[in-house]
C-alpha positions as a Markdown table, in Angstrom:
| # | Residue | x | y | z |
|---|---|---|---|---|
| 1 | Met | 14.4 | 21.6 | -7.2 |
| 2 | Thr | 12.6 | 22.5 | -4.8 |
| 3 | Tyr | 11.9 | 19.6 | -0.9 |
| 4 | His | 8.6 | 19.3 | -0.3 |
| 5 | Phe | 8.0 | 17.5 | 3.1 |
| 6 | Ile | 4.3 | 15.9 | 4.2 |
| 7 | Tyr | 4.1 | 14.7 | 6.7 |
| 8 | Asn | 1.1 | 12.7 | 8.7 |
| 9 | Pro | 1.2 | 14.4 | 11.9 |
| 10 | Val | -1.0 | 11.2 | 13.6 |
| 11 | Ala | 0.7 | 8.4 | 11.9 |
| 12 | Gly | 2.7 | 5.8 | 13.8 |
| 13 | His | 0.9 | 7.3 | 16.4 |
| 14 | Gly | 2.7 | 10.2 | 16.7 |
| 15 | Leu | 5.8 | 8.5 | 14.9 |
| 16 | Ser | 6.0 | 10.5 | 12.4 |
| 17 | Lys | 5.8 | 13.6 | 14.5 |
| 18 | Gln | 8.6 | 12.8 | 16.3 |
| 19 | Asn | 10.3 | 11.9 | 13.1 |
| 20 | Trp | 9.9 | 15.5 | 11.1 |
| 21 | Ile | 11.0 | 17.1 | 14.6 |
| 22 | Leu | 14.5 | 14.7 | 14.1 |
| 23 | Val | 14.5 | 14.9 | 9.7 |
| 24 | Lys | 13.8 | 19.2 | 10.5 |
| 25 | Lys | 17.2 | 19.8 | 13.4 |
| 26 | Phe | 19.2 | 18.1 | 10.9 |
| 27 | Leu | 17.8 | 20.4 | 7.3 |
| 28 | Leu | 18.8 | 23.2 | 9.9 |
| 29 | Asn | 21.4 | 22.3 | 10.3 |
| 30 | Ile | 22.9 | 22.0 | 6.8 |
| 31 | Asp | 21.4 | 24.8 | 6.4 |
| 32 | Phe | 19.4 | 23.4 | 3.8 |
| 33 | Lys | 16.1 | 24.8 | 1.9 |
| 34 | Phe | 12.5 | 23.0 | 2.4 |
| 35 | Gln | 9.4 | 24.0 | 2.9 |
| 36 | Val | 6.9 | 21.1 | 5.0 |
| 37 | His | 3.7 | 21.1 | 5.1 |
| 38 | Glu | 1.5 | 19.1 | 8.0 |
| 39 | Thr | -1.2 | 17.7 | 6.6 |
| 40 | Gln | -4.8 | 18.0 | 9.1 |
| 41 | Asn | -7.4 | 16.2 | 8.4 |
| 42 | Glu | -7.9 | 12.7 | 5.9 |
| 43 | Gly | -7.4 | 12.8 | 2.5 |
| 44 | His | -5.2 | 16.5 | 3.1 |
| 45 | Ala | -2.2 | 14.7 | 1.5 |
| 46 | Glu | -2.9 | 14.6 | -2.2 |
| 47 | Ala | -5.2 | 18.5 | -2.3 |
| 48 | Ile | -1.6 | 19.1 | -1.0 |
| 49 | Thr | 0.2 | 17.4 | -3.7 |
| 50 | Lys | -2.7 | 18.5 | -6.1 |
| 51 | Tyr | -2.1 | 22.6 | -5.5 |
| 52 | Leu | 2.5 | 21.3 | -5.1 |
| 53 | Thr | 3.0 | 19.5 | -8.9 |
| 54 | Ser | -0.2 | 21.9 | -10.3 |
| 55 | Lys | 2.3 | 24.3 | -11.7 |
| 56 | Asn | 4.6 | 22.8 | -14.2 |
| 57 | Gln | 8.0 | 22.6 | -12.1 |
| 58 | Pro | 10.2 | 20.5 | -11.0 |
| 59 | Ile | 9.7 | 19.5 | -7.5 |
| 60 | Thr | 11.0 | 16.5 | -5.1 |
| 61 | Ile | 8.1 | 15.5 | -2.0 |
| 62 | Ile | 9.2 | 13.7 | 0.5 |
| 63 | Cys | 6.1 | 11.7 | 2.5 |
| 64 | Leu | 6.5 | 11.1 | 6.1 |
| 65 | Gly | 3.6 | 8.3 | 7.2 |
| 66 | Gly | 2.2 | 5.6 | 6.3 |
| 67 | Asp | 1.0 | 3.7 | 3.4 |
| 68 | Gly | -2.3 | 5.7 | 3.9 |
| 69 | Thr | -0.2 | 9.0 | 3.0 |
| 70 | Ile | 2.3 | 7.5 | 0.5 |
| 71 | Ser | -1.4 | 6.8 | -1.2 |
| 72 | Glu | -2.7 | 10.1 | -0.5 |
| 73 | Ile | 0.0 | 11.7 | -2.3 |
| 74 | Val | -0.2 | 9.5 | -5.1 |
| 75 | Asn | -3.0 | 10.0 | -5.9 |
| 76 | Gly | -2.3 | 14.2 | -6.5 |
| 77 | Ile | 0.5 | 14.0 | -8.6 |
| 78 | Gln | -0.7 | 15.7 | -11.7 |
| 79 | Asn | 2.2 | 15.4 | -13.9 |
| 80 | Phe | 4.4 | 12.6 | -13.3 |
| 81 | Asn | 7.4 | 14.2 | -15.4 |
| 82 | Ile | 7.4 | 16.4 | -12.5 |
| 83 | Val | 7.4 | 14.7 | -9.3 |
| 84 | Thr | 10.1 | 12.4 | -8.2 |
| 85 | Leu | 8.7 | 10.8 | -4.2 |
| 86 | Gly | 10.7 | 9.8 | -1.8 |
| 87 | Ile | 9.9 | 8.8 | 1.4 |
| 88 | Ile | 10.8 | 8.1 | 5.5 |
| 89 | Pro | 8.9 | 5.4 | 6.6 |
| 90 | Ser | 6.5 | 6.6 | 9.3 |
| 91 | Gly | 3.5 | 4.6 | 10.4 |
| 92 | Ser | 2.4 | 2.0 | 11.6 |
| 93 | Gly | 3.1 | -0.8 | 9.1 |
| 94 | Asn | 5.6 | 0.8 | 6.6 |
| 95 | Asp | 4.2 | -2.1 | 4.5 |
| 96 | Phe | 4.6 | -0.7 | 1.1 |
| 97 | Val | 8.4 | 0.3 | 1.9 |
| 98 | Thr | 8.7 | -3.4 | 2.1 |
| 99 | Ala | 8.8 | -3.7 | -1.6 |
| 100 | Thr | 11.5 | -1.4 | -1.9 |
| 101 | Lys | 15.4 | -0.3 | -1.1 |
| 102 | Ile | 14.7 | 2.5 | 1.4 |
| 103 | Pro | 16.7 | 2.4 | 4.9 |
| 104 | Thr | 14.4 | 1.7 | 7.3 |
| 105 | Gln | 16.7 | 2.0 | 11.3 |
| 106 | Asp | 16.5 | 5.8 | 11.7 |
| 107 | Pro | 15.4 | 8.6 | 9.5 |
| 108 | Ile | 17.6 | 10.2 | 9.3 |
| 109 | Thr | 19.2 | 7.8 | 7.3 |
| 110 | Ser | 16.1 | 6.9 | 5.6 |
| 111 | Leu | 16.7 | 10.9 | 5.1 |
| 112 | Lys | 20.1 | 10.7 | 3.4 |
| 113 | Phe | 19.0 | 7.8 | 2.0 |
| 114 | Ala | 16.4 | 10.3 | -0.3 |
| 115 | Leu | 19.3 | 13.1 | -0.5 |
| 116 | Thr | 21.6 | 11.4 | -1.6 |
| 117 | Thr | 19.7 | 8.6 | -4.2 |
| 118 | Ile | 19.6 | 8.8 | -7.6 |
| 119 | Pro | 16.0 | 8.5 | -9.0 |
| 120 | Arg | 14.0 | 5.1 | -10.4 |
| 121 | Lys | 11.6 | 4.3 | -12.4 |
| 122 | Ile | 7.6 | 2.1 | -10.2 |
| 123 | Asn | 4.8 | 1.7 | -10.9 |
| 124 | Tyr | 1.2 | 2.2 | -9.3 |
| 125 | Ile | -2.0 | 0.4 | -10.2 |
| 126 | Asn | -5.4 | 1.8 | -11.6 |
| 127 | Val | -8.2 | 1.1 | -9.0 |
| 128 | Asn | -11.2 | 1.7 | -10.9 |
| 129 | Asp | -11.4 | 5.8 | -10.7 |
| 130 | Arg | -8.1 | 5.7 | -7.7 |
| 131 | Arg | -4.4 | 5.0 | -7.9 |
| 132 | Ala | -2.8 | 2.7 | -5.2 |
| 133 | Ile | 0.6 | 2.3 | -4.3 |
| 134 | Asn | 1.1 | -0.9 | -2.7 |
| 135 | Val | -1.2 | -4.0 | -2.5 |
| 136 | Val | -5.5 | -4.2 | -3.4 |
| 137 | Gly | -7.5 | -6.6 | -1.9 |
| 138 | Phe | -11.2 | -7.9 | -1.7 |
| 139 | Gly | -12.4 | -10.8 | 0.4 |
| 140 | Leu | -10.5 | -11.8 | 3.9 |
| 141 | Asp | -8.3 | -8.7 | 3.9 |
| 142 | Thr | -11.3 | -6.4 | 4.0 |
| 143 | Glu | -13.5 | -7.9 | 6.5 |
| 144 | Val | -10.1 | -8.3 | 8.5 |
| 145 | Leu | -9.3 | -4.7 | 7.8 |
| 146 | Lys | -12.4 | -3.9 | 9.3 |
| 147 | Phe | -12.2 | -5.4 | 12.2 |
| 148 | Tyr | -8.9 | -3.9 | 13.1 |
| 149 | Tyr | -9.7 | -0.3 | 12.4 |
| 150 | Lys | -12.3 | -1.5 | 15.6 |
| 151 | Leu | -9.8 | -2.3 | 18.1 |
| 152 | Lys | -8.1 | 0.2 | 20.2 |
| 153 | Trp | -5.0 | -0.9 | 21.4 |
| 154 | Ser | -1.9 | 0.7 | 21.3 |
| 155 | Ser | -0.6 | -1.9 | 19.3 |
| 156 | Asn | -1.2 | -1.6 | 15.4 |
| 157 | Arg | 1.0 | -4.8 | 14.0 |
| 158 | Met | -0.8 | -6.8 | 17.5 |
| 159 | Arg | -4.3 | -5.8 | 16.5 |
| 160 | Tyr | -3.5 | -6.2 | 12.7 |
| 161 | Lys | -2.5 | -9.6 | 13.5 |
| 162 | Phe | -5.6 | -10.7 | 16.6 |
| 163 | Ala | -7.6 | -9.1 | 13.7 |
| 164 | Thr | -6.8 | -11.8 | 10.9 |
| 165 | Ile | -6.6 | -14.8 | 13.5 |
| 166 | Val | -9.8 | -13.8 | 13.8 |
| 167 | Lys | -11.6 | -13.6 | 10.6 |
| 168 | Thr | -9.4 | -16.3 | 9.6 |
| 169 | Leu | -11.1 | -19.0 | 12.3 |
| 170 | Phe | -14.4 | -18.1 | 10.9 |
| 171 | Phe | -14.1 | -17.1 | 7.7 |
| 172 | Lys | -16.6 | -17.1 | 4.8 |
| 173 | Trp | -16.2 | -18.4 | 1.4 |
| 174 | His | -16.7 | -15.6 | -1.6 |
| 175 | His | -18.0 | -16.2 | -5.1 |
| 176 | Ser | -17.0 | -14.0 | -7.5 |
| 177 | Glu | -15.8 | -14.0 | -11.0 |
| 178 | Ile | -12.2 | -12.9 | -12.4 |
| 179 | Arg | -10.9 | -12.2 | -15.8 |
| 180 | Ile | -6.9 | -11.7 | -16.1 |
| 181 | Asp | -5.4 | -9.9 | -18.8 |
| 182 | Asn | -8.9 | -9.9 | -20.7 |
| 183 | Gly | -9.6 | -13.7 | -20.9 |
| 184 | Ala | -12.6 | -15.3 | -20.1 |
| 185 | Trp | -14.4 | -15.0 | -17.1 |
| 186 | Thr | -13.8 | -17.5 | -14.5 |
| 187 | Pro | -15.6 | -17.9 | -11.8 |
| 188 | Val | -13.9 | -18.8 | -8.5 |
| 189 | Thr | -14.4 | -19.1 | -4.9 |
| 190 | Ser | -11.7 | -18.2 | -2.3 |
| 191 | Leu | -10.8 | -17.0 | 0.9 |
| 192 | Leu | -9.4 | -13.3 | -0.5 |
| 193 | Leu | -7.5 | -12.4 | -4.0 |
| 194 | Ser | -5.1 | -9.5 | -4.3 |
| 195 | Val | -3.3 | -7.4 | -6.6 |
| 196 | Gly | 0.0 | -6.5 | -5.5 |
| 197 | Asn | 2.7 | -3.6 | -7.2 |
| 198 | Gly | 4.3 | -4.2 | -3.9 |
| 199 | Ile | 4.3 | -7.8 | -1.5 |
| 200 | Ala | 3.2 | -7.2 | 1.9 |
| 201 | Ile | -0.2 | -5.7 | 4.2 |
| 202 | Gly | -1.2 | -6.0 | 7.8 |
| 203 | Gly | 2.2 | -5.0 | 9.3 |
| 204 | Gly | 4.6 | -7.0 | 7.0 |
| 205 | Ile | 2.9 | -10.1 | 6.3 |
| 206 | Lys | 3.7 | -11.1 | 2.5 |
| 207 | Met | 0.4 | -11.1 | 0.7 |
| 208 | Cys | 1.9 | -10.9 | -3.0 |
| 209 | Pro | 5.5 | -12.3 | -2.1 |
| 210 | Glu | 6.5 | -12.4 | -6.1 |
| 211 | Ala | 5.7 | -8.7 | -6.2 |
| 212 | Lys | 8.1 | -6.2 | -7.7 |
| 213 | Ile | 8.1 | -2.5 | -8.0 |
| 214 | Asp | 9.4 | -1.4 | -11.4 |
| 215 | Asp | 8.8 | -4.7 | -13.6 |
| 216 | Asp | 6.1 | -3.2 | -15.8 |
| 217 | Tyr | 3.6 | -5.5 | -13.7 |
| 218 | Leu | 0.9 | -6.9 | -10.9 |
| 219 | Asn | 1.1 | -10.2 | -9.1 |
| 220 | Phe | -2.4 | -11.1 | -8.8 |
| 221 | Thr | -2.6 | -13.5 | -5.0 |
| 222 | Tyr | -5.6 | -16.1 | -4.5 |
| 223 | Val | -6.8 | -18.3 | -2.7 |
| 224 | Asn | -8.6 | -21.1 | -4.0 |
| 225 | Lys | -11.4 | -22.6 | -2.1 |
| 226 | Phe | -10.2 | -26.0 | 0.6 |
| 227 | Ala | -10.7 | -27.6 | 3.7 |
| 228 | Arg | -11.6 | -26.5 | 6.3 |
| 229 | Ile | -9.4 | -28.3 | 9.1 |
| 230 | Lys | -6.3 | -26.9 | 7.0 |
| 231 | Thr | -7.0 | -23.0 | 7.8 |
| 232 | Leu | -4.8 | -23.5 | 11.2 |
| 233 | Pro | -2.0 | -24.8 | 9.3 |
| 234 | Tyr | -2.2 | -22.7 | 6.6 |
| 235 | Leu | -3.2 | -19.3 | 8.6 |
| 236 | Lys | 0.7 | -20.7 | 10.3 |
| 237 | Lys | 2.4 | -20.7 | 6.3 |
| 238 | Val | 0.4 | -17.1 | 5.7 |
| 239 | Met | 2.5 | -15.1 | 8.8 |
| 240 | Asp | 5.2 | -17.3 | 8.1 |
| 241 | Gly | 5.0 | -15.9 | 4.5 |
| 242 | Asn | 4.7 | -18.9 | 2.5 |
| 243 | Ile | 2.2 | -18.2 | 1.5 |
| 244 | Leu | 3.0 | -19.4 | -2.1 |
| 245 | Lys | 4.0 | -22.8 | -0.3 |
| 246 | Leu | -0.1 | -23.6 | 0.5 |
| 247 | Arg | -1.6 | -25.4 | -2.6 |
| 248 | Ala | -4.8 | -24.0 | -2.5 |
| 249 | Val | -2.9 | -20.3 | -3.9 |
| 250 | Thr | -2.7 | -19.1 | -7.3 |
| 251 | Ser | 0.0 | -17.1 | -8.1 |
| 252 | Val | 0.3 | -14.7 | -11.7 |
| 253 | Lys | 1.5 | -12.2 | -13.2 |
| 254 | Cys | -0.2 | -9.6 | -15.1 |
| 255 | Lys | -1.2 | -6.6 | -16.5 |
| 256 | Lys | -4.8 | -6.0 | -15.5 |
| 257 | Val | -7.1 | -8.0 | -13.5 |
| 258 | Glu | -11.2 | -7.4 | -13.2 |
| 259 | Ile | -13.2 | -8.4 | -10.2 |
| 260 | Lys | -17.1 | -8.4 | -9.9 |
| 261 | Leu | -18.1 | -8.6 | -6.4 |
| 262 | Pro | -20.0 | -10.4 | -4.3 |
| 263 | Asn | -20.9 | -7.2 | -1.6 |
| 264 | Lys | -18.7 | -4.3 | -3.2 |
| 265 | Thr | -16.3 | -3.7 | -1.2 |
| 266 | Tyr | -12.5 | -4.2 | -1.4 |
| 267 | Gln | -10.0 | -2.4 | -0.1 |
| 268 | Tyr | -6.6 | -0.7 | -2.1 |
| 269 | Asp | -3.5 | 0.7 | 0.7 |
| 270 | Gly | -5.7 | 0.1 | 3.8 |
| 271 | Thr | -9.1 | 2.6 | 2.7 |
| 272 | Ile | -12.0 | 0.4 | 2.9 |
| 273 | Val | -14.0 | 1.5 | -0.8 |
| 274 | Gln | -18.3 | 0.5 | -0.6 |
| 275 | Gly | -20.5 | 0.5 | -3.1 |
| 276 | Ser | -18.7 | -0.5 | -6.7 |
| 277 | Asp | -19.7 | -4.0 | -8.9 |
| 278 | Val | -16.1 | -4.2 | -10.3 |
| 279 | Met | -12.8 | -4.1 | -9.4 |
| 280 | Asn | -11.1 | -2.1 | -12.2 |
| 281 | Val | -7.2 | -3.5 | -11.8 |
| 282 | Ser | -4.4 | -2.9 | -13.6 |
| 283 | Ile | -1.0 | -1.5 | -13.9 |
| 284 | Gly | -0.9 | 2.3 | -13.7 |
| 285 | Lys | 0.2 | 3.8 | -17.6 |
| 286 | Glu | 2.9 | 6.8 | -16.0 |
| 287 | Lys | 6.0 | 5.7 | -14.2 |
| 288 | Ile | 6.4 | 7.2 | -10.3 |
| 289 | Asn | 10.2 | 8.8 | -9.8 |
| 290 | Phe | 11.3 | 7.1 | -6.8 |
| 291 | Leu | 13.5 | 7.6 | -4.2 |
| 292 | Gly | 14.1 | 4.3 | -3.4 |
């Protein structure tokens, strides 16, 4: 089994690069055989993974990066049967890791866990022609992300919370149609719709708290229309991880969700996508061999 480390040097404002220095030193001290791949730009982790997994030889890929880098790697896998995936959390939010068993106190502890744990099978999400590993969303979360990317503060978590507060205070309703597991199309007026394999977005905001990464189901959570006077108390409950305590919230387990979008914009794993009339979301057919 060959070990390949893919790290994004700009992830976590340089945290990934710092972590790699420590990980590399540890690996060299124990005379561990490995290859390293430093990403150069957006999409590079996917291209690296496509190349590595096209040779039909068993490999282990360990990612040093955030949700975006992990998502790229999952999109690049050509043969799920030969790939084992591990993570050394090195992003700003590390939201997907929240749903795993990976220790997060320091990179060496995460590395030792990846090198010694037994892989298990986990799920991913198909969203139109792409794969997602964490959460797919439409509505407020997409608007928050757009605003978040415009802010230039050093703290990603504070930026996201600020963007969430601002966009929630001045939110708009979205009129869309949804279909769950090939049922009937149903019109909904909502604040946001989230489909999760993972549970959290934005550095720990639990939008799909009942999701499990290995149960072969998606967790579909959406916020229905409510009286605007309830906005601030609702926001507090969401930020505290209690979204399912809101009367306006619907949460269901399913295999497939289709959403007709009013503005052709959605997000997956923090990547904003534009130009689609319908968001087709389903549980992936394959399984990921996962160290966590």
